[in-house]
Amino acid sequence: MTPQAASSPSAEPRSTPSKPPAPQGSSSSSPEPTAKGTSVRSVNYPDRYWHISGDYVRLDPVTSPADRRAATFTVVKSLAESRCYSFATADGGYLRHQNFLLRAEHDDGAPLFRQDVTFCPRRSSFGGAVMLESVNYPGRFLRHQNLRLRLDPYQNTDLYRADSAFLLVDGLG
């Protein structure tokens, strides 16, 4: 699917907010961890999931058992803000934004690390999906661009809203 295909009528959001989405209630919006973990699926590329590739997180199709494990995380209470959450990796690391790119790293004990791994759920214009806002860069949300996960300032466009909408689903691994 090309990015242009994301603007098809079936992918259109119901509303077009001109400002960043409002916070969601903490208890009903937080995903419930499962024994299998959690995977994060793209709304506008429904066959692609967050996937650790090298040190970075990409949006990839997941087919092999190793890929399925690399696309499964544990959602934990965030390290910096109680109403938000972090994504832990199977090897004990976390998904962190650094230089505005999402990557897998181990905790270095620094306060900056705790903020970089903290994402707050926000309402998405796509039913059941969330947008994930950085706690230390308010107004910047995780989105995919060129199949890489990055932190970008909110843009009032259909493509941005689709690229930053994710479904938290049962883990693939």
Coordinates of N, CA and C in Angstrom, one line a residue:
M1 N 0.9 -1.2 0.0 CA 0.0 0.0 0.0 C 0.9 1.2 0.0
T2 N 0.6 2.2 -0.8 CA 1.4 3.4 -0.9 C 0.8 4.4 0.1
P3 N 1.6 5.4 0.6 CA 1.0 6.4 1.4 C -0.3 7.1 0.9
Q4 N -0.3 7.3 -0.5 CA -1.5 7.9 -1.0 C -2.7 7.0 -0.8
A5 N -2.5 5.7 -0.8 CA -3.7 4.8 -0.6 C -4.3 5.0 0.8
A6 N -3.5 5.5 1.7 CA -4.0 5.7 3.1 C -5.1 6.8 3.1
S7 N -5.2 7.6 2.1 CA -6.3 8.6 2.1 C -7.6 8.1 1.4
S8 N -7.7 6.8 1.2 CA -8.9 6.3 0.6 C -10.1 6.5 1.6
P9 N -11.3 6.5 1.1 CA -12.5 6.8 1.9 C -12.5 5.9 3.1
S10 N -12.2 4.7 3.0 CA -12.3 3.8 4.2 C -11.3 4.1 5.3
A11 N -10.2 4.8 4.9 CA -9.2 5.2 5.9 C -9.4 6.6 6.5
E12 N -10.3 7.3 6.0 CA -10.5 8.7 6.5 C -11.0 8.7 7.9
P13 N -10.4 9.6 8.7 CA -10.9 9.8 10.1 C -12.2 10.4 10.1
R14 N -12.9 10.2 11.2 CA -14.3 10.8 11.3 C -14.3 12.3 11.6
S15 N -13.2 12.8 12.2 CA -13.1 14.2 12.4 C -11.7 14.7 12.1
T16 N -11.6 16.0 11.9 CA -10.3 16.6 11.6 C -9.9 17.6 12.6
P17 N -9.4 17.2 13.7 CA -9.0 18.2 14.7 C -7.9 19.1 14.2
S18 N -7.9 20.4 14.6 CA -6.8 21.3 14.2 C -5.7 21.4 15.2
K19 N -5.9 20.8 16.4 CA -4.9 20.8 17.4 C -4.6 19.4 17.9
P20 N -3.5 19.1 18.6 CA -3.2 17.8 19.0 C -4.3 17.2 19.8
P21 N -4.5 15.9 19.8 CA -5.6 15.2 20.5 C -5.5 15.4 22.0
A22 N -6.6 15.3 22.6 CA -6.6 15.4 24.1 C -6.3 14.1 24.8
P23 N -5.8 14.2 26.0 CA -5.4 13.0 26.7 C -6.7 12.1 26.9
Q24 N -6.4 10.8 27.0 CA -7.5 9.8 27.3 C -7.5 9.5 28.7
G25 N -8.6 9.0 29.2 CA -8.7 8.6 30.6 C -7.7 7.5 30.9
S26 N -7.0 7.5 32.0 CA -5.9 6.6 32.3 C -6.4 5.1 32.4
S27 N -7.5 4.8 33.0 CA -7.8 3.4 33.3 C -8.4 2.7 32.0
S28 N -9.2 3.4 31.3 CA -9.8 2.7 30.1 C -8.9 2.7 28.9
S29 N -7.9 3.6 28.8 CA -7.2 3.7 27.6 C -5.9 2.9 27.6
S30 N -5.4 2.5 28.8 CA -4.2 1.8 28.9 C -4.4 0.4 28.5
P31 N -3.5 -0.2 27.7 CA -3.6 -1.5 27.3 C -3.4 -2.5 28.5
E32 N -4.1 -3.6 28.4 CA -3.9 -4.6 29.5 C -2.8 -5.6 29.0
P33 N -1.7 -5.7 29.7 CA -0.7 -6.6 29.3 C -1.3 -8.1 29.3
T34 N -0.8 -8.9 28.3 CA -1.3 -10.2 28.3 C 0.0 -11.1 28.4
A35 N -0.3 -12.4 28.7 CA 0.8 -13.4 28.8 C 1.7 -13.4 27.6
K36 N 1.0 -13.1 26.4 CA 1.7 -13.1 25.1 C 2.4 -11.8 24.8
G37 N 2.2 -10.8 25.7 CA 2.7 -9.5 25.4 C 1.8 -8.7 24.5
T38 N 2.3 -7.6 23.9 CA 1.6 -6.7 23.1 C 2.3 -6.4 21.8
S39 N 1.7 -6.4 20.7 CA 2.2 -5.9 19.5 C 1.5 -4.6 19.0
V40 N 2.2 -3.8 18.2 CA 1.6 -2.5 17.8 C 1.5 -2.5 16.3
R41 N 0.2 -2.5 15.9 CA -0.1 -2.6 14.4 C -0.5 -1.2 13.9
S42 N 0.0 -0.9 12.7 CA -0.3 0.3 12.0 C -1.8 0.3 11.6
V43 N -2.5 1.5 11.6 CA -3.8 1.6 11.1 C -3.9 1.6 9.6
N44 N -3.0 2.4 9.0 CA -3.1 2.6 7.5 C -2.2 1.6 6.8
Y45 N -1.4 0.7 7.5 CA -0.7 -0.4 6.9 C -1.0 -1.6 7.8
P46 N -2.2 -2.1 7.7 CA -2.7 -3.1 8.7 C -1.9 -4.5 8.7
D47 N -1.1 -4.7 7.7 CA -0.2 -5.9 7.7 C 1.1 -5.6 8.2
R48 N 1.4 -4.5 8.8 CA 2.7 -4.1 9.4 C 2.6 -3.8 10.9
Y49 N 3.7 -4.1 11.5 CA 3.8 -4.0 13.0 C 5.1 -3.3 13.3
W50 N 5.1 -2.7 14.6 CA 6.4 -2.2 15.1 C 7.3 -3.4 15.2
H51 N 8.5 -3.3 14.8 CA 9.4 -4.4 14.7 C 10.9 -3.9 14.9
I52 N 11.6 -4.5 15.9 CA 13.0 -4.1 16.1 C 13.8 -4.7 15.0
S53 N 14.5 -3.8 14.3 CA 15.4 -4.2 13.2 C 16.8 -3.6 13.5
G54 N 17.7 -4.3 13.9 CA 19.0 -3.7 14.4 C 18.6 -3.1 15.7
D55 N 19.0 -1.8 15.9 CA 18.7 -1.1 17.1 C 17.4 -0.2 16.9
Y56 N 16.9 -0.1 15.7 CA 15.8 0.8 15.4 C 14.5 0.0 15.3
V57 N 13.4 0.8 15.4 CA 12.1 0.2 15.3 C 11.5 0.6 13.9
R58 N 11.1 -0.4 13.1 CA 10.5 -0.1 11.8 C 9.1 -0.7 11.8
L59 N 8.4 -0.3 10.7 CA 7.1 -0.8 10.5 C 7.3 -1.9 9.4
D60 N 7.1 -3.1 9.8 CA 7.4 -4.2 8.9 C 6.3 -5.3 8.9
P61 N 6.2 -6.1 7.8 CA 5.4 -7.3 7.9 C 6.1 -8.3 8.8
V62 N 5.4 -9.1 9.5 CA 6.1 -10.0 10.5 C 5.6 -11.4 10.1
T63 N 6.6 -12.2 9.7 CA 6.3 -13.5 9.2 C 7.0 -14.6 10.0
S64 N 8.3 -14.5 10.2 CA 9.1 -15.6 10.8 C 8.9 -15.5 12.3
P65 N 9.2 -16.7 13.0 CA 9.1 -16.7 14.5 C 10.0 -15.6 15.1
A66 N 11.2 -15.4 14.6 CA 12.1 -14.4 15.1 C 11.5 -13.0 14.9
D67 N 10.9 -12.7 13.8 CA 10.3 -11.4 13.5 C 9.1 -11.2 14.5
R68 N 8.4 -12.3 14.7 CA 7.2 -12.2 15.6 C 7.7 -11.8 17.1
R69 N 8.8 -12.4 17.5 CA 9.3 -12.1 18.8 C 9.8 -10.7 18.9
A70 N 10.4 -10.2 17.8 CA 11.0 -8.8 17.7 C 9.9 -7.8 17.6
A71 N 8.6 -8.3 17.4 CA 7.5 -7.3 17.2 C 6.5 -7.5 18.5
T72 N 7.0 -8.1 19.5 CA 6.2 -8.3 20.7 C 6.9 -7.6 21.9
F73 N 6.1 -6.8 22.6 CA 6.7 -6.0 23.7 C 5.8 -6.2 25.0
T74 N 6.3 -5.8 26.1 CA 5.5 -5.8 27.3 C 5.2 -4.3 27.6
V75 N 3.9 -4.0 27.7 CA 3.5 -2.6 28.0 C 3.6 -2.5 29.6
V76 N 4.3 -1.5 30.1 CA 4.5 -1.4 31.5 C 4.1 0.1 31.9
K77 N 3.8 0.2 33.1 CA 3.6 1.6 33.6 C 4.9 2.4 33.3
S78 N 4.7 3.6 32.9 CA 5.9 4.3 32.4 C 6.9 4.6 33.5
L79 N 8.1 4.9 33.1 CA 9.2 5.2 34.0 C 9.2 6.6 34.5
A80 N 8.3 7.5 33.8 CA 8.4 8.9 34.2 C 7.0 9.5 34.5
E81 N 5.9 8.9 34.1 CA 4.6 9.6 34.3 C 3.6 8.5 34.5
S82 N 2.9 8.5 35.6 CA 2.0 7.4 36.0 C 0.8 7.2 35.0
R83 N 0.4 8.2 34.3 CA -0.8 8.0 33.4 C -0.4 7.6 32.0
C84 N 0.9 7.3 31.9 CA 1.4 6.9 30.5 C 2.1 5.5 30.6
Y85 N 2.7 5.1 29.6 CA 3.3 3.8 29.6 C 4.6 3.7 28.7
S86 N 5.3 2.6 29.0 CA 6.6 2.4 28.2 C 6.4 1.0 27.6
F87 N 7.3 0.7 26.6 CA 7.3 -0.6 26.0 C 8.6 -1.3 26.3
A88 N 8.6 -2.4 27.0 CA 9.7 -3.1 27.4 C 10.0 -4.2 26.3
T89 N 11.3 -4.5 26.0 CA 11.6 -5.5 25.0 C 11.9 -6.8 25.7
A90 N 12.0 -7.9 25.0 CA 12.2 -9.2 25.6 C 13.5 -9.3 26.3
D91 N 14.5 -8.6 25.9 CA 15.9 -8.6 26.5 C 16.0 -7.7 27.6
G92 N 15.0 -7.1 28.1 CA 15.0 -6.2 29.3 C 15.3 -4.7 28.9
G93 N 15.3 -4.4 27.7 CA 15.4 -3.0 27.3 C 14.1 -2.3 27.1
Y94 N 14.1 -1.1 26.5 CA 12.9 -0.4 26.3 C 12.9 0.3 24.9
L95 N 11.8 0.6 24.4 CA 11.7 1.4 23.2 C 11.8 2.9 23.6
R96 N 12.8 3.6 23.0 CA 13.2 4.9 23.4 C 13.3 5.8 22.1
H97 N 12.8 7.0 22.2 CA 13.1 7.9 21.1 C 14.5 8.6 21.4
Q98 N 15.3 8.7 20.4 CA 16.6 9.3 20.5 C 16.9 9.9 19.1
N99 N 17.2 11.2 19.1 CA 17.3 12.0 17.9 C 16.0 11.8 17.0
F100 N 14.9 11.7 17.7 CA 13.6 11.6 17.2 C 13.3 10.3 16.4
L101 N 14.1 9.3 16.6 CA 13.9 8.0 16.0 C 13.7 7.0 17.1
L102 N 12.7 6.1 16.9 CA 12.4 5.1 18.0 C 13.4 3.9 17.8
R103 N 14.0 3.6 19.0 CA 15.0 2.5 19.0 C 14.9 1.7 20.2
A104 N 15.6 0.6 20.3 CA 15.6 -0.3 21.5 C 16.9 -0.1 22.2
E105 N 16.8 0.2 23.5 CA 18.0 0.5 24.3 C 17.8 0.0 25.7
H106 N 18.9 -0.2 26.4 CA 18.8 -0.6 27.8 C 18.9 0.6 28.7
D107 N 18.3 0.6 29.9 CA 18.2 1.7 30.8 C 19.6 2.1 31.3
D108 N 19.9 3.3 31.1 CA 21.3 3.8 31.5 C 21.2 4.5 32.9
G109 N 20.0 4.5 33.5 CA 19.8 5.1 34.8 C 19.6 6.6 34.8
A110 N 19.7 7.3 33.6 CA 19.6 8.7 33.6 C 18.1 9.2 33.5
P111 N 17.8 10.3 34.2 CA 16.4 10.8 34.1 C 15.9 11.0 32.7
L112 N 16.8 11.4 31.8 CA 16.4 11.6 30.3 C 15.9 10.3 29.7
F113 N 16.6 9.2 30.1 CA 16.2 7.9 29.6 C 14.7 7.6 30.0
R114 N 14.4 7.8 31.3 CA 13.0 7.5 31.7 C 12.0 8.4 31.0
Q115 N 12.3 9.6 30.6 CA 11.4 10.4 29.9 C 11.3 10.0 28.4
D116 N 12.5 9.6 27.8 CA 12.5 9.2 26.4 C 11.7 7.9 26.2
V117 N 11.5 7.1 27.2 CA 10.8 5.8 27.0 C 9.3 5.9 27.4
T118 N 8.9 7.1 27.7 CA 7.5 7.3 28.2 C 6.6 8.0 27.1
F119 N 5.5 7.3 26.9 CA 4.6 7.8 25.8 C 3.2 7.8 26.4
C120 N 2.4 8.8 26.2 CA 1.1 9.0 26.7 C 0.0 8.8 25.7
P121 N -1.0 7.9 25.9 CA -2.0 7.7 24.9 C -2.9 8.9 24.7
R122 N -3.2 9.1 23.5 CA -4.1 10.2 23.1 C -5.2 9.7 22.2
R123 N -6.3 10.3 22.1 CA -7.4 9.9 21.2 C -6.9 10.0 19.8
S124 N -7.3 8.9 19.1 CA -7.1 8.9 17.6 C -8.4 9.1 16.9
S125 N -8.4 9.6 15.7 CA -9.6 9.7 15.0 C -10.0 8.4 14.4
F126 N -9.2 7.4 14.6 CA -9.6 6.0 14.1 C -10.0 5.2 15.3
G127 N -11.2 4.6 15.2 CA -11.8 3.9 16.3 C -10.8 2.8 16.8
G128 N -10.7 2.7 18.1 CA -9.9 1.7 18.8 C -8.4 1.9 18.8
A129 N -7.9 2.9 18.0 CA -6.5 3.2 17.9 C -6.1 4.3 18.9
V130 N -4.8 4.4 19.1 CA -4.3 5.5 20.0 C -3.1 6.2 19.2
M131 N -2.9 7.4 19.6 CA -1.7 8.1 19.2 C -0.8 8.2 20.5
L132 N 0.5 8.2 20.3 CA 1.4 8.1 21.5 C 2.3 9.4 21.5
E133 N 2.0 10.2 22.5 CA 2.7 11.5 22.6 C 3.9 11.3 23.6
S134 N 5.0 11.9 23.2 CA 6.2 11.9 24.0 C 5.9 12.7 25.3
V135 N 6.4 12.2 26.4 CA 6.2 13.0 27.7 C 7.2 14.2 27.7
N136 N 8.3 14.1 27.1 CA 9.3 15.1 27.2 C 9.4 16.0 26.0
Y137 N 8.5 15.7 25.0 CA 8.4 16.6 23.8 C 6.9 16.7 23.6
P138 N 6.1 17.4 24.4 CA 4.7 17.6 24.2 C 4.4 18.1 22.8
G139 N 3.4 17.5 22.2 CA 3.0 17.9 20.9 C 3.7 17.1 19.8
R140 N 4.6 16.2 20.2 CA 5.3 15.3 19.2 C 4.7 13.9 19.5
F141 N 4.4 13.2 18.4 CA 3.8 11.9 18.5 C 4.6 10.9 17.7
L142 N 4.6 9.6 18.1 CA 5.2 8.6 17.3 C 4.4 8.4 16.0
R143 N 5.1 8.3 14.9 CA 4.4 8.0 13.6 C 5.4 7.3 12.8
H144 N 4.9 6.6 11.8 CA 5.8 6.0 10.8 C 6.0 6.9 9.6
Q145 N 7.2 6.9 9.1 CA 7.5 7.7 7.9 C 8.6 6.9 7.2
N146 N 8.5 6.6 6.0 CA 9.4 5.7 5.3 C 9.7 4.4 6.0
L147 N 8.6 3.9 6.7 CA 8.6 2.7 7.4 C 9.5 2.7 8.7
R148 N 10.0 3.9 9.1 CA 10.7 4.0 10.3 C 9.8 4.7 11.3
L149 N 9.9 4.4 12.6 CA 9.1 5.0 13.7 C 9.9 6.2 14.2
R150 N 9.2 7.4 14.2 CA 9.9 8.6 14.6 C 9.0 9.5 15.4
L151 N 9.5 10.5 16.0 CA 8.7 11.4 16.8 C 8.6 12.7 16.0
D152 N 7.4 13.1 15.7 CA 7.2 14.3 14.8 C 6.2 15.2 15.5
P153 N 6.3 16.5 15.2 CA 5.3 17.4 15.7 C 3.9 17.1 15.1
Y154 N 2.9 17.3 15.8 CA 1.5 17.1 15.3 C 1.3 18.0 14.1
Q155 N 0.7 17.4 13.1 CA 0.3 18.1 11.8 C -1.2 17.8 11.6
N156 N -1.9 18.8 11.2 CA -3.3 18.7 11.0 C -3.6 18.2 9.6
T157 N -3.1 17.0 9.3 CA -3.4 16.4 8.0 C -3.9 15.0 8.1
D158 N -4.7 14.5 7.2 CA -5.2 13.1 7.2 C -4.0 12.1 7.2
L159 N -3.0 12.4 6.4 CA -1.9 11.4 6.4 C -1.1 11.3 7.7
Y160 N -0.9 12.5 8.4 CA -0.3 12.5 9.7 C -1.1 11.7 10.7
R161 N -2.4 12.0 10.7 CA -3.3 11.3 11.7 C -3.3 9.8 11.4
A162 N -3.3 9.3 10.1 CA -3.2 7.9 9.8 C -1.9 7.3 10.2
D163 N -0.8 8.0 9.9 CA 0.6 7.5 10.2 C 0.9 7.4 11.7
S164 N 0.1 8.2 12.5 CA 0.4 8.2 13.9 C -0.7 7.4 14.7
A165 N -1.6 6.7 14.0 CA -2.6 5.9 14.7 C -2.2 4.4 14.7
F166 N -2.2 3.9 16.0 CA -1.7 2.5 16.1 C -2.7 1.7 17.0
L167 N -2.8 0.4 16.7 CA -3.7 -0.5 17.5 C -2.8 -1.4 18.4
L168 N -3.0 -1.4 19.6 CA -2.3 -2.3 20.5 C -3.0 -3.6 20.6
V169 N -2.4 -4.7 20.1 CA -3.0 -6.0 19.9 C -2.3 -7.0 20.7
D170 N -2.8 -8.2 20.8 CA -2.1 -9.3 21.5 C -0.8 -9.6 20.8
G171 N 0.2 -9.9 21.6 CA 1.5 -10.1 21.0 C 1.6 -11.2 20.0
L172 N 2.5 -11.0 19.0 CA 2.7 -12.0 18.0 C 3.6 -13.1 18.3
G173 N 4.5 -12.8 19.3 CA 5.6 -13.8 19.7 C 5.1 -14.7 20.7

